[in-house]
CSV table of C-alpha atoms and ligand atoms in Angstrom, one decimal:
chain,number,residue,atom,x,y,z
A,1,UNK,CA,-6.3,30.1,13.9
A,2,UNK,CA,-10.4,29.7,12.6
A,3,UNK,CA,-12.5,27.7,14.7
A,4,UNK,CA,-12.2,24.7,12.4
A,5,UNK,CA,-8.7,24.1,12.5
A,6,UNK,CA,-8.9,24.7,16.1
A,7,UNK,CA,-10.8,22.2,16.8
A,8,UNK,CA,-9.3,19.7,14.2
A,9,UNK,CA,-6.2,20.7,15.9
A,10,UNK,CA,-7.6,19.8,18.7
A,11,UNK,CA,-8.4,16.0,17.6
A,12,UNK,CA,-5.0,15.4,16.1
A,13,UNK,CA,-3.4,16.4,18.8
A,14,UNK,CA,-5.1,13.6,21.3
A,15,UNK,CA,-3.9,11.0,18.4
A,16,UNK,CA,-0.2,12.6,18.6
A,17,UNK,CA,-0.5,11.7,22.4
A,18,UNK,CA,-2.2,8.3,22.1
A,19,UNK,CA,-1.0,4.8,22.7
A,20,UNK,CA,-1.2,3.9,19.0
A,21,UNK,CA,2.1,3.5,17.3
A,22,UNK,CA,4.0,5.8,14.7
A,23,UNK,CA,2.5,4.1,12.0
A,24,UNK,CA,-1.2,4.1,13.0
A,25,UNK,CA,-1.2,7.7,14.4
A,26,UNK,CA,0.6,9.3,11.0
A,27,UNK,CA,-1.8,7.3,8.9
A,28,UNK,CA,-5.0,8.3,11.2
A,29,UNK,CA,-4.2,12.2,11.3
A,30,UNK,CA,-3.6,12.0,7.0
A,31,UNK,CA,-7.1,10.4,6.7
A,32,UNK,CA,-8.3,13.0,9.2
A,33,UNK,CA,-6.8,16.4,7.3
A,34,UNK,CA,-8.0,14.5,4.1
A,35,UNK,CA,-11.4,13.7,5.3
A,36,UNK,CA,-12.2,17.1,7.5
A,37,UNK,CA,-10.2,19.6,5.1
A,38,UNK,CA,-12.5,20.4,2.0
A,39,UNK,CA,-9.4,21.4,0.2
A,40,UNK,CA,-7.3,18.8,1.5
A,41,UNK,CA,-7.1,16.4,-1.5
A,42,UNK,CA,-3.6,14.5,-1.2
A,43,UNK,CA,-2.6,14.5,2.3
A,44,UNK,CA,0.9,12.1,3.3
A,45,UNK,CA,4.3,12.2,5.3
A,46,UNK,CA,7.7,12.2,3.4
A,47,UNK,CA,10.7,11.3,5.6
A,48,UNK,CA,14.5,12.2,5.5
A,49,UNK,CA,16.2,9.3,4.7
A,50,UNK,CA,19.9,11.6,5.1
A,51,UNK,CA,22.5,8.9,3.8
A,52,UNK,CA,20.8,9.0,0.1
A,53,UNK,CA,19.6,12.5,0.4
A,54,UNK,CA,16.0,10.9,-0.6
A,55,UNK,CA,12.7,11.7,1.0
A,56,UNK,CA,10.8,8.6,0.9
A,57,UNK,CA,6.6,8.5,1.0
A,58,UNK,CA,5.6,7.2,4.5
A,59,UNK,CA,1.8,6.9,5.1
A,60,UNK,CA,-0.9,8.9,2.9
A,61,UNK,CA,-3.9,9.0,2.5
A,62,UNK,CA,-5.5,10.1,-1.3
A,63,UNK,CA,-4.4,8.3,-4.5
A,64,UNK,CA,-1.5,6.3,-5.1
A,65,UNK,CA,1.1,8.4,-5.9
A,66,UNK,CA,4.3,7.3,-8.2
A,67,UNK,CA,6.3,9.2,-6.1
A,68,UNK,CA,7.2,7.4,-3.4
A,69,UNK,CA,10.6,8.5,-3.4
A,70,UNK,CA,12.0,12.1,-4.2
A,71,UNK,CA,15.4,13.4,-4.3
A,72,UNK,CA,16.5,16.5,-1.9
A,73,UNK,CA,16.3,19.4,-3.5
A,74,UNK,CA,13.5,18.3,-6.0
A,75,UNK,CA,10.1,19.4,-6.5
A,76,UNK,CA,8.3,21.6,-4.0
A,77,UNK,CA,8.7,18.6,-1.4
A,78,UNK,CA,12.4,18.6,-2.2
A,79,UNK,CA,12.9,22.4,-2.1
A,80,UNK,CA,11.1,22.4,1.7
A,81,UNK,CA,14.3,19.5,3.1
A,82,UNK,CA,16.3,22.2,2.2
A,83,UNK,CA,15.2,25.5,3.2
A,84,UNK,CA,13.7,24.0,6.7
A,85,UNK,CA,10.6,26.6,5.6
A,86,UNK,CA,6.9,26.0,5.5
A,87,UNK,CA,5.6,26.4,1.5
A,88,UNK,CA,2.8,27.6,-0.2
A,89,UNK,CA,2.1,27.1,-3.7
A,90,UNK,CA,-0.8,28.8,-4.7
A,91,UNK,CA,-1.1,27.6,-8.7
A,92,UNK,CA,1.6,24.8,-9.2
A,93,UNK,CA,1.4,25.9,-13.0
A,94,UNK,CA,3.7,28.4,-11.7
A,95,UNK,CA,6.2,26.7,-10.4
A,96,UNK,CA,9.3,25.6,-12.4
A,97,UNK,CA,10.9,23.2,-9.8
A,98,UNK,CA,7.6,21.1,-9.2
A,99,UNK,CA,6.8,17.5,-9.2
A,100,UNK,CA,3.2,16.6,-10.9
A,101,UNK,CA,1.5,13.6,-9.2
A,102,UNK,CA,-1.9,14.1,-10.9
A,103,UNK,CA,-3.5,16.6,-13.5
A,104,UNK,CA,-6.5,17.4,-10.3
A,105,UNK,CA,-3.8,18.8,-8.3
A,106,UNK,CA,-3.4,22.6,-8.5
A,107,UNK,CA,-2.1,23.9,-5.3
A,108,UNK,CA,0.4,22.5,-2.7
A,109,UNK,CA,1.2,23.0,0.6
A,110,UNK,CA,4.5,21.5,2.4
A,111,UNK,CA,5.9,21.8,5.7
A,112,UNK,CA,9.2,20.7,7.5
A,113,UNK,CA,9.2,18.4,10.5
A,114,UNK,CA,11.8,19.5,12.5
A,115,UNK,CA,13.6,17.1,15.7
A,116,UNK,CA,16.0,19.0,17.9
A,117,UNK,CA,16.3,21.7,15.3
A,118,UNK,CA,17.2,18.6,12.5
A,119,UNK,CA,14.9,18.1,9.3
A,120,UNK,CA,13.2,14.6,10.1
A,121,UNK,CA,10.2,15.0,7.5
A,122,UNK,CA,7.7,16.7,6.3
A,123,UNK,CA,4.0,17.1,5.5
A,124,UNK,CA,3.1,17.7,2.0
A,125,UNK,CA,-0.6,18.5,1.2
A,126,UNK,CA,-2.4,18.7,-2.7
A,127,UNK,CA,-5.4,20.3,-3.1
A,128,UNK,CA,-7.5,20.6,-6.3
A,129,UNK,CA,-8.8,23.9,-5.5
A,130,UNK,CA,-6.7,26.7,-6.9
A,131,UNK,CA,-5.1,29.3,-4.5
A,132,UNK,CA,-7.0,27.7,-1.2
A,133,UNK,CA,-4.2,28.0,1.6
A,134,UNK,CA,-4.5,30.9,4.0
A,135,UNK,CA,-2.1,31.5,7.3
A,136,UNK,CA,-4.8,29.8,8.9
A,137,UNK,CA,-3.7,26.5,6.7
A,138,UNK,CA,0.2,27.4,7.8
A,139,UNK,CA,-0.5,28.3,11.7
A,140,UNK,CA,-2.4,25.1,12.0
A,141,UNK,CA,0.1,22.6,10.3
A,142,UNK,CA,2.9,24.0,11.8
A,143,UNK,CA,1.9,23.7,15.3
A,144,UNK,CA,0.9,19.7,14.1
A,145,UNK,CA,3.7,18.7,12.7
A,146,UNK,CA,5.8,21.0,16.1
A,147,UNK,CA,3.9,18.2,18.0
A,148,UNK,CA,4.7,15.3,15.5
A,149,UNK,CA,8.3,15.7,15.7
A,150,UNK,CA,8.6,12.9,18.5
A,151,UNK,CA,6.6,10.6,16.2
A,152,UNK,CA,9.6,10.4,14.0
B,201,LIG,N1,4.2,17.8,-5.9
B,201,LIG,C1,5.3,17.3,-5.1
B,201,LIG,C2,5.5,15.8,-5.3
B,201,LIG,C3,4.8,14.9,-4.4
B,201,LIG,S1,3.2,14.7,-4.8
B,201,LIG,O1,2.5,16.0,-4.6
B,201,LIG,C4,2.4,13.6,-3.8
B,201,LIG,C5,6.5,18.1,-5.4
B,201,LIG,O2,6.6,18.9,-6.3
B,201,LIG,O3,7.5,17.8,-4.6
């Protein structure tokens, strides 16, 4: 992992292990990525609601999206509740089983929240910069959203 994320890592991690709630700590760490991340654009929490087999649009921070709620299986977010496996879409123009929240956006990034080894949520990322997401992007969400999982 660079030096940046490192250290954003860092600072997102002492907000995982604050006294704020759920709420306040998943809003705080979108505005952070969104703020700190050049090519962080769109930056928000989906969660597993399992009955319905929807993933509805918990805190954000970036535009209003009309997408608050998105079947399993659907769109790039969709796809990710299902294979349990970080994803990378470099030019979302090349994707056929893709969601479009606004004409800006032209690369995605989405990965699973996992509890006990169960799906929970996810963290879905747009960015209107075209192929931007390196394994630096994927080591340092990952290991967020590993310490996230007891915010859900
Ligand atoms: N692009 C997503 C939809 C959610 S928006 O990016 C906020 C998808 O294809 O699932």
């Amino acid at each position: 992992m660079n030096i940046t994320f490192a250290s954003l890592l860092e600072k997102a991690l002492q907000l995982v292990s604050s006294e704020k709630s759920d709420q306040t700590v998943l809003f705080e760490i979108t505005t952070l990525l969104e703020q700190e991340v050049a090519h962080y654009n769109w930056v928000g929490f989906y969660t597993l609601d399992k009955p319905n087999a929807m993933l509805r649009l918990g805190p954000f921070s970036g535009l209003p999206t009309e997408h608050t709620e998105i079947p399993v299986g659907k769109g790039v977010c969709g796809q990710v509740a299902l294979s349990l496996k970080p994803k990378i879409v470099q030019d979302v123009r090349k994707e056929d089983n893709y969601i479009a929240c606004s004409l800006d956006v032209k690369s995605e990034i989405v990965i699973p929240i996992l509890k006990n080894g169960e799906f929970v949520a996810e963290i879905d990322i747009d960015s209107n910069t075209p192929s931007p997401f390196t394994a630096d992007d994927e080591q340092f969400l990952v290991a967020l959203c590993d310490a996230l999982a007891n915010r859900f």
